[in-house]
Amino acid sequence: MSDAPADDAAAAGAATAAFAERFGAAPEGVWAAPGRVNVIGEHTDYNGGSVLPVALPHTVRAAAARRDDGRLVLVSAQHPGEDADVAVADLTPGTPGGWAGYPAGVVEQVREAAAGGLSLLVDGDVPAGAGLSSSAALECAAALAVRDLLGLDWGPDDLVDVARRAENDFVGAPTGILDQSASVLCTAGHALHLDTRDRSWDQVPLDLEAAGLALLVVDSGTTHSHAESGYGERRRQCEEAARRLGVEYLCDLPGTDALAALDDGTDEGAVLLRRARHVVTEDARVAEVVGLLRAGADPRETGPVLTAGHASLRYDFEVSVPELDAVVEAALAAGAYGARMVGGGFGGSAVALVDAGAVEAVSAAVAERAGAPRSYVVVPAAGARRLR
């Protein structure tokens, strides 16, 4: 098992010390935002459907202060030697690139308010490239820091929108609002039920500890990137399927009956049918899990729904990879109630619902069969917040 995430006090202290060492003075504050794991609801967020994420206890922290020289200086504890130093006036999509593009994309949206410049140091323990939304955590921590330092009137929805625009428009990754919404809106002990169409949301109790359960997140060791993977292609395919069916979003469809119209005898039509079928059935799986949890059912009953979601992602949406399939199969063989890949796909992590007492045994079985290097026990944690 991997090291536990830093608690808030220790995380704030480490970020403060690192900032002071790099910039010669204490930061004006430290902010944190978590990564997320999605209980169910993959690729529904940009199709007008619902999602059910929980926040990780793992966070990205941003220690920040204002400047008076018009520069944006970005430093990362996880990327030593990859600092970015650019005039705020010169920020443009793609510059700076790499990890620095995510916080820079936030600052670029408030260029005038941030004209004096900012120093920002980031530290964190959300695993990068594991499908756990480290990029959204970075954006949301930066957005909180920028809001507070510049006195901006941003509510939760504004923070989500600013963070998503940084990823969509500055970095160039065509994600929906799932990741940023989870990072900002999640609360401890709950899953966030978010309708991405009208952006209404509520908290669904998910007390796994009381049920003697745990969510085991297993990093497959295969990294992915939304900006470089087939994520954009899948999104375009969904948009084309919706256009052919005469709806704005695939999740506007009441069920799968209408999808047969996509299969026009061409290879493209067959692909569009599979993509749309995943989206429509995945949205139904979200509703099924939410219904079970709200009715007070044993969370173990959600296990088969999670496993069905993986099959759909593997065969209909075709975003799984052999490493993820091996993790899922090994977890199920070792006694998990359900397991599936999470995130955008093409690498990253899988999640398994297991008895709390079986975490070590399932982790060992997965490591032996699938060779997965890291695993984490997830407790539904708090969303973005100021630490000091």
Short mmCIF file of C-alpha atoms in Angstrom, two decimals:
data_model
loop_
_atom_site.label_atom_id
_atom_site.label_comp_id
_atom_site.label_asym_id
_atom_site.label_seq_id
_atom_site.Cartn_x
_atom_site.Cartn_y
_atom_site.Cartn_z
CA MET A 1 0.00 0.00 0.00
CA SER A 2 1.11 3.56 -0.68
CA ASP A 3 1.80 6.20 1.94
CA ALA A 4 -1.23 7.95 3.38
CA PRO A 5 -1.92 11.49 2.16
CA ALA A 6 -0.62 14.37 4.26
CA ASP A 7 -3.08 15.87 6.73
CA ASP A 8 -4.03 19.52 6.26
CA ALA A 9 -1.75 20.94 8.95
CA ALA A 10 1.32 19.06 7.74
CA ALA A 11 0.54 19.84 4.10
CA ALA A 12 0.15 23.55 4.80
CA GLY A 13 3.37 23.62 6.78
CA ALA A 14 5.36 21.90 4.06
CA ALA A 15 4.00 24.18 1.33
CA THR A 16 4.68 27.29 3.43
CA ALA A 17 8.27 26.24 4.11
CA ALA A 18 8.93 25.39 0.47
CA PHE A 19 7.48 28.72 -0.67
CA ALA A 20 9.60 30.68 1.82
CA GLU A 21 12.73 28.86 0.72
CA ARG A 22 12.07 29.56 -2.95
CA PHE A 23 10.77 33.13 -2.73
CA GLY A 24 12.40 34.44 0.44
CA ALA A 25 9.16 35.27 2.25
CA ALA A 26 6.09 33.46 3.56
CA PRO A 27 3.09 33.04 1.26
CA GLU A 28 -0.09 35.01 1.84
CA GLY A 29 -2.00 31.76 2.10
CA VAL A 30 -2.16 28.06 1.28
CA TRP A 31 -5.10 26.42 -0.48
CA ALA A 32 -5.87 22.77 -1.25
CA ALA A 33 -8.06 20.90 -3.70
CA PRO A 34 -8.53 17.13 -3.92
CA GLY A 35 -8.37 14.66 -6.73
CA ARG A 36 -11.40 12.48 -7.30
CA VAL A 37 -12.50 8.97 -8.07
CA ASN A 38 -15.80 8.41 -9.80
CA VAL A 39 -17.97 5.75 -8.19
CA ILE A 40 -19.94 5.49 -11.46
CA GLY A 41 -20.61 7.71 -14.46
CA GLU A 42 -17.75 7.78 -16.98
CA HIS A 43 -18.06 9.90 -20.13
CA THR A 44 -21.56 11.01 -19.20
CA ASP A 45 -20.49 14.49 -18.08
CA TYR A 46 -20.12 15.95 -21.58
CA ASN A 47 -23.19 14.06 -22.78
CA GLY A 48 -25.72 15.78 -20.50
CA GLY A 49 -25.85 12.96 -17.96
CA SER A 50 -25.19 12.41 -14.27
CA VAL A 51 -22.05 11.45 -12.38
CA LEU A 52 -21.28 10.19 -8.88
CA PRO A 53 -17.72 11.06 -7.76
CA VAL A 54 -16.10 11.23 -4.34
CA ALA A 55 -13.17 13.45 -3.41
CA LEU A 56 -9.89 11.79 -2.51
CA PRO A 57 -8.07 12.51 0.73
CA HIS A 58 -5.11 13.26 -1.55
CA THR A 59 -4.79 16.94 -2.52
CA VAL A 60 -2.79 19.48 -4.47
CA ARG A 61 -1.73 22.47 -2.38
CA ALA A 62 -1.05 25.97 -3.70
CA ALA A 63 0.99 28.44 -1.62
CA ALA A 64 0.73 31.87 -3.20
CA ALA A 65 1.45 35.57 -2.86
CA ARG A 66 1.02 38.70 -4.93
CA ARG A 67 3.91 40.38 -6.75
CA ASP A 68 4.50 43.88 -8.08
CA ASP A 69 6.59 43.19 -11.19
CA GLY A 70 3.89 41.81 -13.52
CA ARG A 71 5.40 38.31 -13.56
CA LEU A 72 3.73 34.96 -12.97
CA VAL A 73 6.23 32.62 -11.35
CA LEU A 74 5.15 29.00 -11.00
CA VAL A 75 7.11 26.38 -9.06
CA SER A 76 6.27 22.73 -8.38
CA ALA A 77 7.68 20.50 -5.68
CA GLN A 78 6.95 17.53 -7.94
CA HIS A 79 8.68 19.03 -11.00
CA PRO A 80 11.98 20.50 -9.79
CA GLY A 81 13.80 22.46 -12.44
CA GLU A 82 10.60 22.97 -14.46
CA ASP A 83 9.70 26.41 -13.11
CA ALA A 84 7.78 28.85 -15.29
CA ASP A 85 8.42 32.61 -15.22
CA VAL A 86 6.33 34.63 -17.67
CA ALA A 87 4.82 38.08 -17.83
CA VAL A 88 1.12 37.98 -17.01
CA ALA A 89 0.54 40.10 -20.13
CA ASP A 90 2.20 37.41 -22.27
CA LEU A 91 0.08 34.46 -21.13
CA THR A 92 -1.41 32.64 -24.11
CA PRO A 93 -2.86 29.15 -24.58
CA GLY A 94 0.00 26.67 -24.59
CA THR A 95 2.51 29.09 -23.03
CA PRO A 96 3.66 28.11 -20.52
CA GLY A 97 3.16 24.43 -21.23
CA GLY A 98 3.49 21.26 -19.19
CA TRP A 99 2.25 21.23 -15.61
CA ALA A 100 2.45 25.05 -15.41
CA GLY A 101 -0.24 25.43 -18.06
CA TYR A 102 -2.98 24.44 -15.61
CA PRO A 103 -2.49 27.25 -13.06
CA ALA A 104 -1.44 29.66 -15.81
CA GLY A 105 -4.75 28.98 -17.53
CA VAL A 106 -6.52 30.20 -14.40
CA VAL A 107 -4.49 33.41 -14.17
CA GLU A 108 -4.90 34.14 -17.88
CA GLN A 109 -8.64 34.52 -17.37
CA VAL A 110 -8.13 37.38 -14.90
CA ARG A 111 -5.20 39.01 -16.64
CA GLU A 112 -6.17 42.56 -15.65
CA ALA A 113 -6.86 41.77 -11.99
CA ALA A 114 -3.58 39.81 -11.81
CA ALA A 115 -1.54 42.43 -13.68
CA GLY A 116 0.77 42.96 -10.70
CA GLY A 117 1.84 39.33 -10.86
CA LEU A 118 1.71 36.26 -8.66
CA SER A 119 4.11 33.75 -7.13
CA LEU A 120 2.68 30.25 -6.75
CA LEU A 121 4.25 27.07 -5.44
CA VAL A 122 2.38 23.80 -5.74
CA ASP A 123 2.87 20.61 -3.81
CA GLY A 124 0.68 17.56 -3.58
CA ASP A 125 0.11 13.85 -3.36
CA VAL A 126 -2.61 13.23 -5.98
CA PRO A 127 -0.97 10.64 -8.26
CA ALA A 128 -0.35 12.19 -11.68
CA GLY A 129 -1.38 10.28 -14.79
CA ALA A 130 -3.42 7.79 -12.77
CA GLY A 131 -6.87 8.98 -13.85
CA LEU A 132 -7.53 10.61 -10.47
CA SER A 133 -7.81 14.20 -11.72
CA SER A 134 -4.53 15.63 -10.53
CA SER A 135 -4.89 18.32 -13.19
CA ALA A 136 -8.31 19.41 -11.92
CA ALA A 137 -6.98 19.48 -8.37
CA LEU A 138 -4.16 21.75 -9.51
CA GLU A 139 -6.54 24.06 -11.37
CA CYS A 140 -8.99 24.27 -8.47
CA ALA A 141 -6.30 24.95 -5.86
CA ALA A 142 -4.93 27.70 -8.10
CA ALA A 143 -8.42 29.12 -8.70
CA LEU A 144 -9.09 29.31 -4.95
CA ALA A 145 -5.77 31.07 -4.38
CA VAL A 146 -6.38 33.54 -7.20
CA ARG A 147 -9.91 34.27 -5.99
CA ASP A 148 -8.86 35.02 -2.44
CA LEU A 149 -5.67 36.94 -3.24
CA LEU A 150 -7.37 39.16 -5.82
CA GLY A 151 -10.66 39.54 -3.96
CA LEU A 152 -12.75 38.08 -6.78
CA ASP A 153 -16.46 37.35 -6.35
CA TRP A 154 -16.38 33.69 -7.39
CA GLY A 155 -18.86 31.18 -6.01
CA PRO A 156 -18.53 27.40 -6.37
CA ASP A 157 -19.91 27.33 -9.93
CA ASP A 158 -17.51 30.10 -10.94
CA LEU A 159 -14.55 28.18 -9.54
CA VAL A 160 -15.62 25.11 -11.51
CA ASP A 161 -15.98 27.12 -14.72
CA VAL A 162 -12.65 28.92 -14.34
CA ALA A 163 -10.84 25.66 -13.67
CA ARG A 164 -12.50 23.88 -16.58
CA ARG A 165 -11.72 26.71 -19.00
CA ALA A 166 -8.08 26.48 -17.96
CA GLU A 167 -8.05 22.82 -18.97
CA ASN A 168 -10.23 23.15 -22.07
CA ASP A 169 -9.03 26.42 -23.57
CA PHE A 170 -5.50 26.95 -22.25
CA VAL A 171 -4.18 23.40 -22.01
CA GLY A 172 -6.39 22.02 -24.80
CA ALA A 173 -7.98 19.01 -23.09
CA PRO A 174 -11.71 18.72 -23.98
CA THR A 175 -13.00 17.55 -20.60
CA GLY A 176 -16.45 18.04 -19.12
CA ILE A 177 -17.21 19.45 -15.67
CA LEU A 178 -16.97 16.23 -13.66
CA ASP A 179 -13.43 16.59 -12.37
CA GLN A 180 -13.56 20.24 -11.37
CA SER A 181 -17.05 19.90 -9.85
CA ALA A 182 -15.91 16.99 -7.70
CA SER A 183 -12.82 18.87 -6.53
CA VAL A 184 -14.85 21.93 -5.51
CA LEU A 185 -18.21 20.51 -4.37
CA CYS A 186 -17.57 17.15 -2.69
CA THR A 187 -18.00 16.77 1.07
CA ALA A 188 -16.58 14.22 3.48
CA GLY A 189 -18.59 11.03 3.85
CA HIS A 190 -20.65 11.59 0.72
CA ALA A 191 -20.66 11.03 -3.00
CA LEU A 192 -21.59 14.00 -5.18
CA HIS A 193 -24.62 13.35 -7.40
CA LEU A 194 -24.25 15.93 -10.15
CA ASP A 195 -26.59 16.46 -13.09
CA THR A 196 -24.23 17.90 -15.67
CA ARG A 197 -27.07 19.14 -17.85
CA ASP A 198 -28.60 21.64 -15.40
CA ARG A 199 -25.71 21.53 -12.88
CA SER A 200 -27.99 20.68 -9.98
CA TRP A 201 -26.35 18.52 -7.35
CA ASP A 202 -26.84 16.91 -3.99
CA GLN A 203 -24.82 14.84 -1.57
CA VAL A 204 -25.52 11.10 -1.32
CA PRO A 205 -24.40 9.50 1.98
CA LEU A 206 -21.68 6.93 1.41
CA ASP A 207 -20.46 5.65 4.76
CA LEU A 208 -18.34 2.75 3.63
CA GLU A 209 -16.61 2.42 6.98
CA ALA A 210 -19.91 1.78 8.77
CA ALA A 211 -20.69 -0.95 6.23
CA GLY A 212 -17.29 -2.57 6.72
CA LEU A 213 -16.26 -1.68 3.18
CA ALA A 214 -13.50 0.20 1.41
CA LEU A 215 -12.93 1.63 -2.04
CA LEU A 216 -9.57 0.38 -3.23
CA VAL A 217 -8.07 2.48 -6.00
CA VAL A 218 -5.39 0.66 -7.98
CA ASP A 219 -3.04 2.52 -10.30
CA SER A 220 -2.44 0.34 -13.35
CA GLY A 221 0.94 1.95 -13.92
CA THR A 222 -0.12 3.03 -17.41
CA THR A 223 -0.28 6.82 -17.55
CA HIS A 224 -2.68 8.75 -19.71
CA SER A 225 -3.25 12.30 -20.88
CA HIS A 226 -6.63 13.74 -21.82
CA ALA A 227 -4.97 16.17 -24.20
CA GLU A 228 -3.08 13.44 -26.05
CA SER A 229 -5.27 10.34 -25.74
CA GLY A 230 -8.36 9.30 -27.66
CA TYR A 231 -10.57 11.26 -25.25
CA GLY A 232 -11.23 13.99 -27.81
CA GLU A 233 -12.13 11.44 -30.47
CA ARG A 234 -14.66 9.79 -28.17
CA ARG A 235 -16.23 13.15 -27.45
CA ARG A 236 -16.55 13.93 -31.15
CA GLN A 237 -18.11 10.53 -31.78
CA CYS A 238 -20.70 11.16 -29.07
CA GLU A 239 -21.53 14.56 -30.55
CA GLU A 240 -21.96 13.02 -33.99
CA ALA A 241 -24.19 10.26 -32.63
CA ALA A 242 -26.38 12.84 -30.89
CA ARG A 243 -26.60 14.88 -34.09
CA ARG A 244 -27.71 11.87 -36.11
CA LEU A 245 -30.33 11.03 -33.51
CA GLY A 246 -31.65 14.59 -33.41
CA VAL A 247 -30.91 15.31 -29.74
CA GLU A 248 -28.66 17.85 -28.09
CA TYR A 249 -27.10 15.29 -25.76
CA LEU A 250 -27.11 11.50 -25.81
CA CYS A 251 -28.44 11.43 -22.25
CA ASP A 252 -31.59 13.18 -23.52
CA LEU A 253 -32.60 9.78 -24.90
CA PRO A 254 -35.01 7.86 -22.65
CA GLY A 255 -33.31 4.52 -23.29
CA THR A 256 -31.43 2.42 -25.83
CA ASP A 257 -34.33 1.68 -28.22
CA ALA A 258 -33.58 4.67 -30.45
CA LEU A 259 -29.91 3.77 -30.88
CA ALA A 260 -30.53 1.17 -33.58
CA ALA A 261 -30.95 4.02 -36.05
CA LEU A 262 -27.21 4.66 -35.82
CA ASP A 263 -26.34 1.27 -37.30
CA ASP A 264 -26.60 2.15 -40.99
CA GLY A 265 -24.49 -0.74 -42.23
CA THR A 266 -21.24 1.23 -42.18
CA ASP A 267 -18.29 0.74 -39.88
CA GLU A 268 -18.74 4.30 -38.63
CA GLY A 269 -22.39 3.70 -37.79
CA ALA A 270 -21.53 0.56 -35.82
CA VAL A 271 -18.91 2.48 -33.83
CA LEU A 272 -21.31 5.33 -33.10
CA LEU A 273 -23.89 2.82 -31.89
CA ARG A 274 -21.45 1.33 -29.40
CA ARG A 275 -20.33 4.73 -28.14
CA ALA A 276 -23.91 5.92 -27.65
CA ARG A 277 -24.94 2.66 -26.00
CA HIS A 278 -22.25 3.08 -23.37
CA VAL A 279 -23.33 6.63 -22.58
CA VAL A 280 -27.03 5.84 -22.28
CA THR A 281 -26.53 2.70 -20.19
CA GLU A 282 -23.90 4.38 -18.01
CA ASP A 283 -26.30 7.18 -17.18
CA ALA A 284 -28.81 4.53 -16.15
CA ARG A 285 -26.16 2.90 -13.96
CA VAL A 286 -25.62 6.19 -12.12
CA ALA A 287 -29.35 6.37 -11.40
CA GLU A 288 -29.35 2.76 -10.21
CA VAL A 289 -26.47 3.28 -7.77
CA VAL A 290 -27.91 6.54 -6.45
CA GLY A 291 -31.28 4.83 -5.97
CA LEU A 292 -29.71 1.99 -4.00
CA LEU A 293 -27.73 4.30 -1.73
CA ARG A 294 -30.64 6.64 -1.07
CA ALA A 295 -32.84 3.67 -0.21
CA GLY A 296 -30.36 2.60 2.44
CA ALA A 297 -29.29 -0.56 0.64
CA ASP A 298 -26.09 -2.35 1.59
CA PRO A 299 -23.44 -0.67 -0.62
CA ARG A 300 -22.30 -4.17 -1.63
CA GLU A 301 -25.37 -4.25 -3.89
CA THR A 302 -23.76 -1.61 -6.09
CA GLY A 303 -20.85 -3.93 -6.92
CA PRO A 304 -22.36 -5.64 -9.98
CA VAL A 305 -23.33 -2.24 -11.38
CA LEU A 306 -19.71 -1.11 -11.18
CA THR A 307 -18.53 -4.26 -12.95
CA ALA A 308 -21.13 -3.81 -15.69
CA GLY A 309 -19.79 -0.28 -16.16
CA HIS A 310 -16.32 -1.65 -16.81
CA ALA A 311 -17.61 -4.07 -19.44
CA SER A 312 -19.33 -1.18 -21.19
CA LEU A 313 -16.20 0.97 -21.08
CA ARG A 314 -14.13 -1.94 -22.36
CA TYR A 315 -16.30 -3.18 -25.21
CA ASP A 316 -18.63 -0.33 -26.22
CA PHE A 317 -16.58 2.77 -25.47
CA GLU A 318 -13.23 1.02 -25.98
CA VAL A 319 -11.22 3.14 -23.56
CA SER A 320 -9.85 0.41 -21.33
CA VAL A 321 -6.41 -1.14 -21.81
CA PRO A 322 -5.10 -4.63 -20.99
CA GLU A 323 -3.47 -3.40 -17.78
CA LEU A 324 -6.78 -2.05 -16.48
CA ASP A 325 -8.64 -5.19 -17.50
CA ALA A 326 -6.09 -7.27 -15.60
CA VAL A 327 -6.55 -5.18 -12.46
CA VAL A 328 -10.34 -5.53 -12.62
CA GLU A 329 -10.20 -9.27 -13.24
CA ALA A 330 -7.70 -9.82 -10.43
CA ALA A 331 -9.73 -7.79 -7.94
CA LEU A 332 -12.93 -9.65 -8.75
CA ALA A 333 -11.17 -13.02 -8.51
CA ALA A 334 -9.85 -12.00 -5.08
CA GLY A 335 -13.34 -11.27 -3.77
CA ALA A 336 -14.17 -7.68 -4.72
CA TYR A 337 -17.92 -7.02 -4.92
CA GLY A 338 -17.40 -4.92 -8.04
CA ALA A 339 -14.54 -3.34 -9.96
CA ARG A 340 -14.05 -1.08 -12.96
CA MET A 341 -11.67 1.32 -14.59
CA VAL A 342 -12.15 4.98 -13.67
CA GLY A 343 -11.42 8.24 -15.43
CA GLY A 344 -11.11 9.03 -19.10
CA GLY A 345 -9.42 5.75 -19.95
CA PHE A 346 -6.41 4.74 -22.06
CA GLY A 347 -4.55 4.09 -18.81
CA GLY A 348 -4.87 5.28 -15.25
CA SER A 349 -6.60 3.50 -12.40
CA ALA A 350 -9.32 1.04 -11.49
CA VAL A 351 -11.50 0.99 -8.39
CA ALA A 352 -12.69 -2.05 -6.47
CA LEU A 353 -15.36 -2.28 -3.75
CA VAL A 354 -13.99 -4.64 -1.12
CA ASP A 355 -14.49 -5.64 2.49
CA ALA A 356 -12.34 -3.44 4.71
CA GLY A 357 -10.64 -6.50 6.12
CA ALA A 358 -9.76 -7.74 2.65
CA VAL A 359 -7.88 -4.64 1.42
CA GLU A 360 -4.41 -6.10 1.91
CA ALA A 361 -5.35 -9.46 0.39
CA VAL A 362 -6.98 -7.90 -2.67
CA SER A 363 -4.07 -5.49 -3.09
CA ALA A 364 -1.61 -8.38 -2.96
CA ALA A 365 -3.62 -10.44 -5.45
CA VAL A 366 -3.80 -7.53 -7.86
CA ALA A 367 -0.09 -6.82 -7.53
CA GLU A 368 0.77 -10.47 -8.16
CA ARG A 369 -1.48 -10.94 -11.18
CA ALA A 370 -1.56 -7.48 -12.75
CA GLY A 371 1.72 -6.02 -11.56
CA ALA A 372 -0.02 -2.79 -10.54
CA PRO A 373 2.51 -0.70 -8.61
CA ARG A 374 0.32 1.41 -6.31
CA SER A 375 -2.99 1.16 -4.50
CA TYR A 376 -4.89 3.51 -2.23
CA VAL A 377 -7.77 3.14 0.19
CA VAL A 378 -10.22 5.96 -0.52
CA VAL A 379 -12.43 7.57 2.09
CA PRO A 380 -14.91 10.11 0.65
CA ALA A 381 -13.17 13.34 1.63
CA ALA A 382 -13.69 17.10 1.69
CA GLY A 383 -13.57 19.38 -1.33
CA ALA A 384 -11.39 22.41 -2.05
CA ARG A 385 -10.56 24.64 0.91
CA ARG A 386 -8.16 27.18 2.34
CA LEU A 387 -5.61 25.67 4.73
CA ARG A 388 -4.07 28.88 6.11
#
